[in-house]
CSV table of C-alpha atoms and ligand atoms in Angstrom, one decimal:
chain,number,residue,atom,x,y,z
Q,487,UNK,CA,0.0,0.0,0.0
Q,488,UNK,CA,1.4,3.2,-0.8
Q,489,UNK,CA,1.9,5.5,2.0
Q,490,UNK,CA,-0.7,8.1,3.9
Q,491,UNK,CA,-3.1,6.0,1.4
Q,492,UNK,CA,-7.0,7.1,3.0
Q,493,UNK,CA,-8.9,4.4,2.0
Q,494,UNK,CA,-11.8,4.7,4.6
Q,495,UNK,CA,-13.2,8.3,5.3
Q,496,UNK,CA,-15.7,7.3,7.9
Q,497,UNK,CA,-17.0,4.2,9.6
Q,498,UNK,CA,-20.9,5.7,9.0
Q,499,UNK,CA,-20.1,6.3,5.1
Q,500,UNK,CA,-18.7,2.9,4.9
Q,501,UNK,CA,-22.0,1.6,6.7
Q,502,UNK,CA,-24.4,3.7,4.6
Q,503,UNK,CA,-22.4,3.7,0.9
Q,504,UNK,CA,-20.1,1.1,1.0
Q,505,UNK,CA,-17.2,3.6,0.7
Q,506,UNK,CA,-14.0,2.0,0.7
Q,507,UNK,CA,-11.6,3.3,-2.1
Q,508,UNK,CA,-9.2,0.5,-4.1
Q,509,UNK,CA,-5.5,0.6,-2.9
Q,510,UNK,CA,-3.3,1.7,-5.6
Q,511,UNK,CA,-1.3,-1.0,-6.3
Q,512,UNK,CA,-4.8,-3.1,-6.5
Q,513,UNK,CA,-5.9,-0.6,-9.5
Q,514,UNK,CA,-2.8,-0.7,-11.1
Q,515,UNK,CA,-2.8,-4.8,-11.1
Q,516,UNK,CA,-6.5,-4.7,-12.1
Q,517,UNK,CA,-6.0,-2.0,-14.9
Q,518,UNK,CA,-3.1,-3.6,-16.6
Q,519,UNK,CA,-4.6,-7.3,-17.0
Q,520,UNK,CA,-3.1,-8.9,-19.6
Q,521,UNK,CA,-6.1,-8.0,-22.6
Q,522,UNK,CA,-7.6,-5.2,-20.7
Q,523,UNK,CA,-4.3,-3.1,-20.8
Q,524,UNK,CA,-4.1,-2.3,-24.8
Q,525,UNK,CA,-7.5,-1.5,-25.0
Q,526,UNK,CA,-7.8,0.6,-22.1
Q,527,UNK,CA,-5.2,2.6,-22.7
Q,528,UNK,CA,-6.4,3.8,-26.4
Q,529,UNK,CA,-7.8,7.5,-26.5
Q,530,UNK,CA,-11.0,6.5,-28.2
Q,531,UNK,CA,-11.8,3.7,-26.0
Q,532,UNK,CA,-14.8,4.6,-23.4
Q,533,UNK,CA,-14.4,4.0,-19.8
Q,534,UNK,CA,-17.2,3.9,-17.4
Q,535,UNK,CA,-16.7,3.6,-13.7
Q,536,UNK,CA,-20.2,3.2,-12.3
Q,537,UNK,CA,-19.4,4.0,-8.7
Q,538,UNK,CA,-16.3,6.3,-9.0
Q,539,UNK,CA,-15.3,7.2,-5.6
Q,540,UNK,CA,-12.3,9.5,-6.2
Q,541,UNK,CA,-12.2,8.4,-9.8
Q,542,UNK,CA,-9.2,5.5,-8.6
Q,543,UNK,CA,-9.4,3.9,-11.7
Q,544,UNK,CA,-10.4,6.8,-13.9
Q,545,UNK,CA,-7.1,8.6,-12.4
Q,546,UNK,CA,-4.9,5.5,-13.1
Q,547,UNK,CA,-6.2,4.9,-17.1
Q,548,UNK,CA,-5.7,8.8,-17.3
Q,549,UNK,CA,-2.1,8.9,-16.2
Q,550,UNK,CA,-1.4,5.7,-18.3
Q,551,UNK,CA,-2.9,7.6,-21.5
Q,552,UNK,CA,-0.9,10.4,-21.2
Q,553,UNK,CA,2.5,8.9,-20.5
Q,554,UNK,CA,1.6,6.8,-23.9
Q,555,UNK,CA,0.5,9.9,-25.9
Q,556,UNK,CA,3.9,12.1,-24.7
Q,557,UNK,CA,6.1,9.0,-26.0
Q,558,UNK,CA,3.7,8.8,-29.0
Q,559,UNK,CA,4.2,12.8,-30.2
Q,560,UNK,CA,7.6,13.9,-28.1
Q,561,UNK,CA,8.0,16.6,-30.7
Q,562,UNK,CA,4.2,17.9,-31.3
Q,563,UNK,CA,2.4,20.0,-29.1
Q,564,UNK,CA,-0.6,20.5,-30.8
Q,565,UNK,CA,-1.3,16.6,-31.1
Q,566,UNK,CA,-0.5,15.5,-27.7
Q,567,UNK,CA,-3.0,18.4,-26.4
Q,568,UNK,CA,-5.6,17.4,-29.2
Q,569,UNK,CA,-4.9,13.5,-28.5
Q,570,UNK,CA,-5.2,14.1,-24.5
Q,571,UNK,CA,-8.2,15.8,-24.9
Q,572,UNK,CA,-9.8,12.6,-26.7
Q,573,UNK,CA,-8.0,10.4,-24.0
Q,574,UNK,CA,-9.9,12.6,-21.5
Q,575,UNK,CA,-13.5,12.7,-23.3
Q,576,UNK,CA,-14.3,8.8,-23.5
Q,577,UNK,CA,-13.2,9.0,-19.3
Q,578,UNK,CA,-16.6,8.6,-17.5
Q,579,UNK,CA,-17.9,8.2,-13.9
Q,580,UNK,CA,-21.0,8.1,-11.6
Q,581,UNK,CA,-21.1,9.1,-7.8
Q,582,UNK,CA,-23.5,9.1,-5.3
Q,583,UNK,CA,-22.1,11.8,-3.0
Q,584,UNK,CA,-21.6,15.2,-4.3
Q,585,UNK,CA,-18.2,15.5,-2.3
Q,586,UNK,CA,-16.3,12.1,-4.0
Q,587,UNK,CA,-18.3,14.0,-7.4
Q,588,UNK,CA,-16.3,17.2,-6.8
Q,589,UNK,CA,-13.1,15.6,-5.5
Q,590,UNK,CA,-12.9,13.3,-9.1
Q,591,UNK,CA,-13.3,16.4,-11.3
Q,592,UNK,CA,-10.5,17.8,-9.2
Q,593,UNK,CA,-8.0,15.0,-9.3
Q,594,UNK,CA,-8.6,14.3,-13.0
Q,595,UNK,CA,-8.1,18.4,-13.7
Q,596,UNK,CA,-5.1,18.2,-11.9
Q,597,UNK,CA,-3.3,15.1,-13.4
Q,598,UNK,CA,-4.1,16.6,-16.6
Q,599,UNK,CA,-2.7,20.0,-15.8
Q,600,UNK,CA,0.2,18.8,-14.1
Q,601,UNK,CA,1.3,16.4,-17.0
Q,602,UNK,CA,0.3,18.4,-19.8
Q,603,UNK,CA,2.8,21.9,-17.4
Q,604,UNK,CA,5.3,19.5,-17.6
Q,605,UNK,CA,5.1,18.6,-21.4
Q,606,UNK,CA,4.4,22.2,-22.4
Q,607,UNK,CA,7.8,22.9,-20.8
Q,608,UNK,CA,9.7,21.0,-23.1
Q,609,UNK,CA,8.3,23.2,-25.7
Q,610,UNK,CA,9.4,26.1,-23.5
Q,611,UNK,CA,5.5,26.9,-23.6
Q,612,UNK,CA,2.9,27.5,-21.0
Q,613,UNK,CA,-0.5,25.5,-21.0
Q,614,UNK,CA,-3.1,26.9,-23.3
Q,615,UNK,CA,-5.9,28.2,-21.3
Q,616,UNK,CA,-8.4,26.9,-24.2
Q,617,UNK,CA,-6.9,23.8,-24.0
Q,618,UNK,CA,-7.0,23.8,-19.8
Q,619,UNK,CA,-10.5,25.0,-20.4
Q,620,UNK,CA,-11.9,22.2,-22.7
Q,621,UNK,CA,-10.5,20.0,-20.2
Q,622,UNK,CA,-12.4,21.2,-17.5
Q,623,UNK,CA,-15.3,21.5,-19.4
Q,624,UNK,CA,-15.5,18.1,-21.4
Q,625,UNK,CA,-14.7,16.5,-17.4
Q,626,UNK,CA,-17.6,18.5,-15.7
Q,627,UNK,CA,-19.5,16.5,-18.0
Q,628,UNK,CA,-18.4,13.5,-17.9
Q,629,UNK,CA,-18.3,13.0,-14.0
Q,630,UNK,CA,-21.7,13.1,-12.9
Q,631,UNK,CA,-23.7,13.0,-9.7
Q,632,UNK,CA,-26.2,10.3,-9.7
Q,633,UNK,CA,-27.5,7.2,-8.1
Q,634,UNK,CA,-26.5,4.7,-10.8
Q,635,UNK,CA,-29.1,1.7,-9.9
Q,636,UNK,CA,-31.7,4.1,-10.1
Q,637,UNK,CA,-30.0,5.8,-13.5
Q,638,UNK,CA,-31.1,9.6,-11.7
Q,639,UNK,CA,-29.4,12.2,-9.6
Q,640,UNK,CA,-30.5,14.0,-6.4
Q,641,UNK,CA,-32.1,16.1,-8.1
Q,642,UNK,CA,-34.5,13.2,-9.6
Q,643,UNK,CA,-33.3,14.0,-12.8
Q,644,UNK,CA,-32.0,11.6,-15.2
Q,645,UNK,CA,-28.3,11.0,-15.0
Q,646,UNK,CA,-26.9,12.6,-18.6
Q,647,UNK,CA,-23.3,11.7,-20.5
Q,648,UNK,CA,-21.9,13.7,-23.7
Q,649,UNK,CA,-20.7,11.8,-26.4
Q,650,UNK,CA,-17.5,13.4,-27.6
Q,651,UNK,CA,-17.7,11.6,-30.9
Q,652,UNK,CA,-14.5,12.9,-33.3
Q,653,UNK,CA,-15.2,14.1,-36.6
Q,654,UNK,CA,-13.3,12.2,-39.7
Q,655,UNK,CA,-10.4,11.2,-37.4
Q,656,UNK,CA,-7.4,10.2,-39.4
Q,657,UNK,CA,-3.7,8.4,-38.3
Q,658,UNK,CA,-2.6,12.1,-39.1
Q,659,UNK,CA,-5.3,14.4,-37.9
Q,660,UNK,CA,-3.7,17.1,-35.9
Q,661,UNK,CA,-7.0,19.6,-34.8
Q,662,UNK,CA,-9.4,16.9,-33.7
Q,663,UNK,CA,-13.1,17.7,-34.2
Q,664,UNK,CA,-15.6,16.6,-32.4
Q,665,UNK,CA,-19.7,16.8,-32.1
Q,666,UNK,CA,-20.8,16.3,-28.7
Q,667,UNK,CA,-24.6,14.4,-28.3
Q,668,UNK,CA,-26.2,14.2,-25.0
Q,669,UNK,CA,-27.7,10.9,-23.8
Q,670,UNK,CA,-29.3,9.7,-20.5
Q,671,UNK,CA,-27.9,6.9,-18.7
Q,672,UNK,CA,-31.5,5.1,-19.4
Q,673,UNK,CA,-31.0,5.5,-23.2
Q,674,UNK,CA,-27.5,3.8,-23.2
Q,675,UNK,CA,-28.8,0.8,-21.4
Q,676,UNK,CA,-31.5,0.8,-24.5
Q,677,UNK,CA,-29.2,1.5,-26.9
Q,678,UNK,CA,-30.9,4.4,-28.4
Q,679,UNK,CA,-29.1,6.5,-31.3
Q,680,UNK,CA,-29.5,9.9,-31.2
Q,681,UNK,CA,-28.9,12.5,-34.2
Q,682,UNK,CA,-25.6,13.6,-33.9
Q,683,UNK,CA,-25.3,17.2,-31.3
Q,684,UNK,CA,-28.7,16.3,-29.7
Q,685,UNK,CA,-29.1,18.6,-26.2
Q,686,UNK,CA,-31.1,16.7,-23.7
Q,687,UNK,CA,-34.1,18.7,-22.8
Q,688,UNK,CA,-35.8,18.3,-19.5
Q,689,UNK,CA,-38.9,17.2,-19.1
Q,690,UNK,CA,-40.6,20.3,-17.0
Q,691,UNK,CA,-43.0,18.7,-13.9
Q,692,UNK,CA,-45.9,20.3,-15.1
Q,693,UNK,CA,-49.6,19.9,-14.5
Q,694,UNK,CA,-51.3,18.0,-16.6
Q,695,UNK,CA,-53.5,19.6,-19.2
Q,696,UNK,CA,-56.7,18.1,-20.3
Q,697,UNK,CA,-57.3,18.1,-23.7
Q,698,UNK,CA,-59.8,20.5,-23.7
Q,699,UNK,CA,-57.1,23.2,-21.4
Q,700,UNK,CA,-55.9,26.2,-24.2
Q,701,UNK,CA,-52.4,25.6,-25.5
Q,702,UNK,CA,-51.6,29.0,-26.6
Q,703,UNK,CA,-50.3,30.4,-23.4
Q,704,UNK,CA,-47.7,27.4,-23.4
Q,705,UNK,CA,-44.1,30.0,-24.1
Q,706,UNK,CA,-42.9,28.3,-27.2
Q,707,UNK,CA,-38.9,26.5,-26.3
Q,708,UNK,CA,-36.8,26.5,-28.8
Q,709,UNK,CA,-34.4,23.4,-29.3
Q,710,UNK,CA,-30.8,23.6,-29.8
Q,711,UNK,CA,-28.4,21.4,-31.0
Q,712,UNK,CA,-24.2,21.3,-30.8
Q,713,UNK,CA,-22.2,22.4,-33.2
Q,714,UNK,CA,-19.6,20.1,-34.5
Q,715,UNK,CA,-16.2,22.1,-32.9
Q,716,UNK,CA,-12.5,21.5,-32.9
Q,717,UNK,CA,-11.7,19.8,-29.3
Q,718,UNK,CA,-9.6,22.4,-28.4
Q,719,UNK,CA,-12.3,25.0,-27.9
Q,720,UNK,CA,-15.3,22.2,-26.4
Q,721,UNK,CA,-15.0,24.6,-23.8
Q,722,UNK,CA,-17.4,27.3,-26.3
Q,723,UNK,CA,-20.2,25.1,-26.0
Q,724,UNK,CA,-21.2,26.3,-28.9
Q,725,UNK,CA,-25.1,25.8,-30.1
Q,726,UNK,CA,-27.4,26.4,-33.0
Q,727,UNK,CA,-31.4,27.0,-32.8
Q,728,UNK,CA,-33.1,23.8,-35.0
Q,729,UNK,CA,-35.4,25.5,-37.2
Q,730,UNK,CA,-39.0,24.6,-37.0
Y,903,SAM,C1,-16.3,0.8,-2.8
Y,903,SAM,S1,-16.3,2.6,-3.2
Y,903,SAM,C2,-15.3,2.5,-4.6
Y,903,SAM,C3,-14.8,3.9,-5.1
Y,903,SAM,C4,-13.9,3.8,-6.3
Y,903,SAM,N1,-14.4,3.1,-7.5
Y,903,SAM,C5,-12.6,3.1,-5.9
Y,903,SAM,O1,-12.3,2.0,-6.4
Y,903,SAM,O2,-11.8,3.7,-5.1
Y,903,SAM,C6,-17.9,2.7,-3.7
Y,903,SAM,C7,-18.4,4.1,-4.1
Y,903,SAM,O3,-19.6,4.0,-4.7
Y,903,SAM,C8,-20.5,5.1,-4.3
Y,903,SAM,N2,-21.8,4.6,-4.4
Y,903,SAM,C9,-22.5,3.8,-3.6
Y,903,SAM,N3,-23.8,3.5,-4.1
Y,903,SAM,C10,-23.8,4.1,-5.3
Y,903,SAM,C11,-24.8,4.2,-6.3
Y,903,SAM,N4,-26.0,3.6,-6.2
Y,903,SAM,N5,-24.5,4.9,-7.4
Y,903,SAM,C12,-23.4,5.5,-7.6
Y,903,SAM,N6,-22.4,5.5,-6.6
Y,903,SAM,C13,-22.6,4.8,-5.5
Y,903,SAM,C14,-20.0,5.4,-2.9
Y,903,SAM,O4,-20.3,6.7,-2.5
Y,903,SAM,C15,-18.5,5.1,-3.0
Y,903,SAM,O5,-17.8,6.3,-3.3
């Protein structure tokens, strides 16, 4: 076990949430089975960890991805941010209590930010604060609050992933683009295809009108959908109105 290593934050949370967080060296073993290990480690290859903790494993497959991509582009800037911004984007987790939630955005943040200070700097460069941005942006989305049994968050509402899904991506792309679709957790399980830059829309809690109620009061809500956008600048969250 690695040393100071808090595995156990209370004996009540471990009572009422089963909260006991993996050792290290037990992700690292797990993570690099023999068959697990070259697939996990791939940029495009979705990760889901269902009750996340701190994000122990999401932390470890994160760290592993960007050690590859630095010895896969030592000389290209541009393509190891573009490339760790895909490794980040298909990184997903779930978490019951809204201070593990905050805590895993954090530690994922700051393994990115640390690696990608010390990469910049053999560029003699500074992080790119669109860069840092997307990478706070595309992981506030990805780590989400939720009861994963029940597929909904405190707030009753559904649990929602983005899709981060790149755009044409070649061997020698070097601006990744990307169009980002929102999904519930309920229409992964069913498998549901979306059109590409869908928004999820709430469902508002509304009375229910009779048929015979008027409908012309109603405010009319228009729909949005994402624009396709380079990774680099996910951060914009850029929309368009769908015409009617
Ligand atoms: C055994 S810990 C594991 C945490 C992390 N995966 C790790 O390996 O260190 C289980 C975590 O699941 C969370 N949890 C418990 N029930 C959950 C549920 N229904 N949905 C999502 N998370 C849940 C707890 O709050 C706790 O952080």
């Amino acid at each position: 076990m690695v040393e100071n290593e808090v595995l156990i934050k209370s004996k009540k949370r471990v009572q009422q949430h089963g909260e006991v967080f993996t050792p290290k060296a037990i992700v690292d073993a797990m993570v690099t089975l023999p068959g697990l290990d070259e697939i996990i480690i791939q940029a495009q290859t979705s990760v889901l960890e269902p009750a996340a903790g701190e994000g122990a494993f999401l932390i470890n497959i994160l760290e592993r991805r960007l050690s590859l991509l630095s010895a896969q582009f030592p000389d290209d800037l541009v393509r190891f941010e573009n490339y760790a911004l895909l490794a980040i984007s298909s990184l997903y987790g779930v978490e019951l209590l809204v201070d593990n939630v905050k805590k895993c955005v954090i530690n994922l943040f700051v393994i990115f930010h640390d690696f990608y200070k010390e990469f910049s700097g053999n560029f003699d460069q500074q992080p790119k604060t669109d860069v840092e941005e997307s990478a706070k942006t595309i992981i506030a989305a990805n780590i989400v609050q939720g009861d994963f049994l029940k597929r909904t968050t405190n707030a009753d509402a559904p649990i929602v992933f983005s899709e981060w899904a790149p755009l044409q991506l070649k061997k020698n792309t070097k601006h990744i683009q990307v169009i980002r679709t929102e999904y519930t957790l309920q229409e992964i399980f069913q498998k549901i295809k979306l059109e590409p830059g869908s928004v999820y829309i709430p469902v508002p809690k509304t009375e229910q009108l009779s048929l015979f109620d008027s409908h012309e009061d109603l405010p009319v809500v228009p729909l949005y959908r994402y624009l396709p956008t380079r990774i680099t600048e996910a951060y914009k969250e850029e929309k368009e109105e769908i015409p009617e």
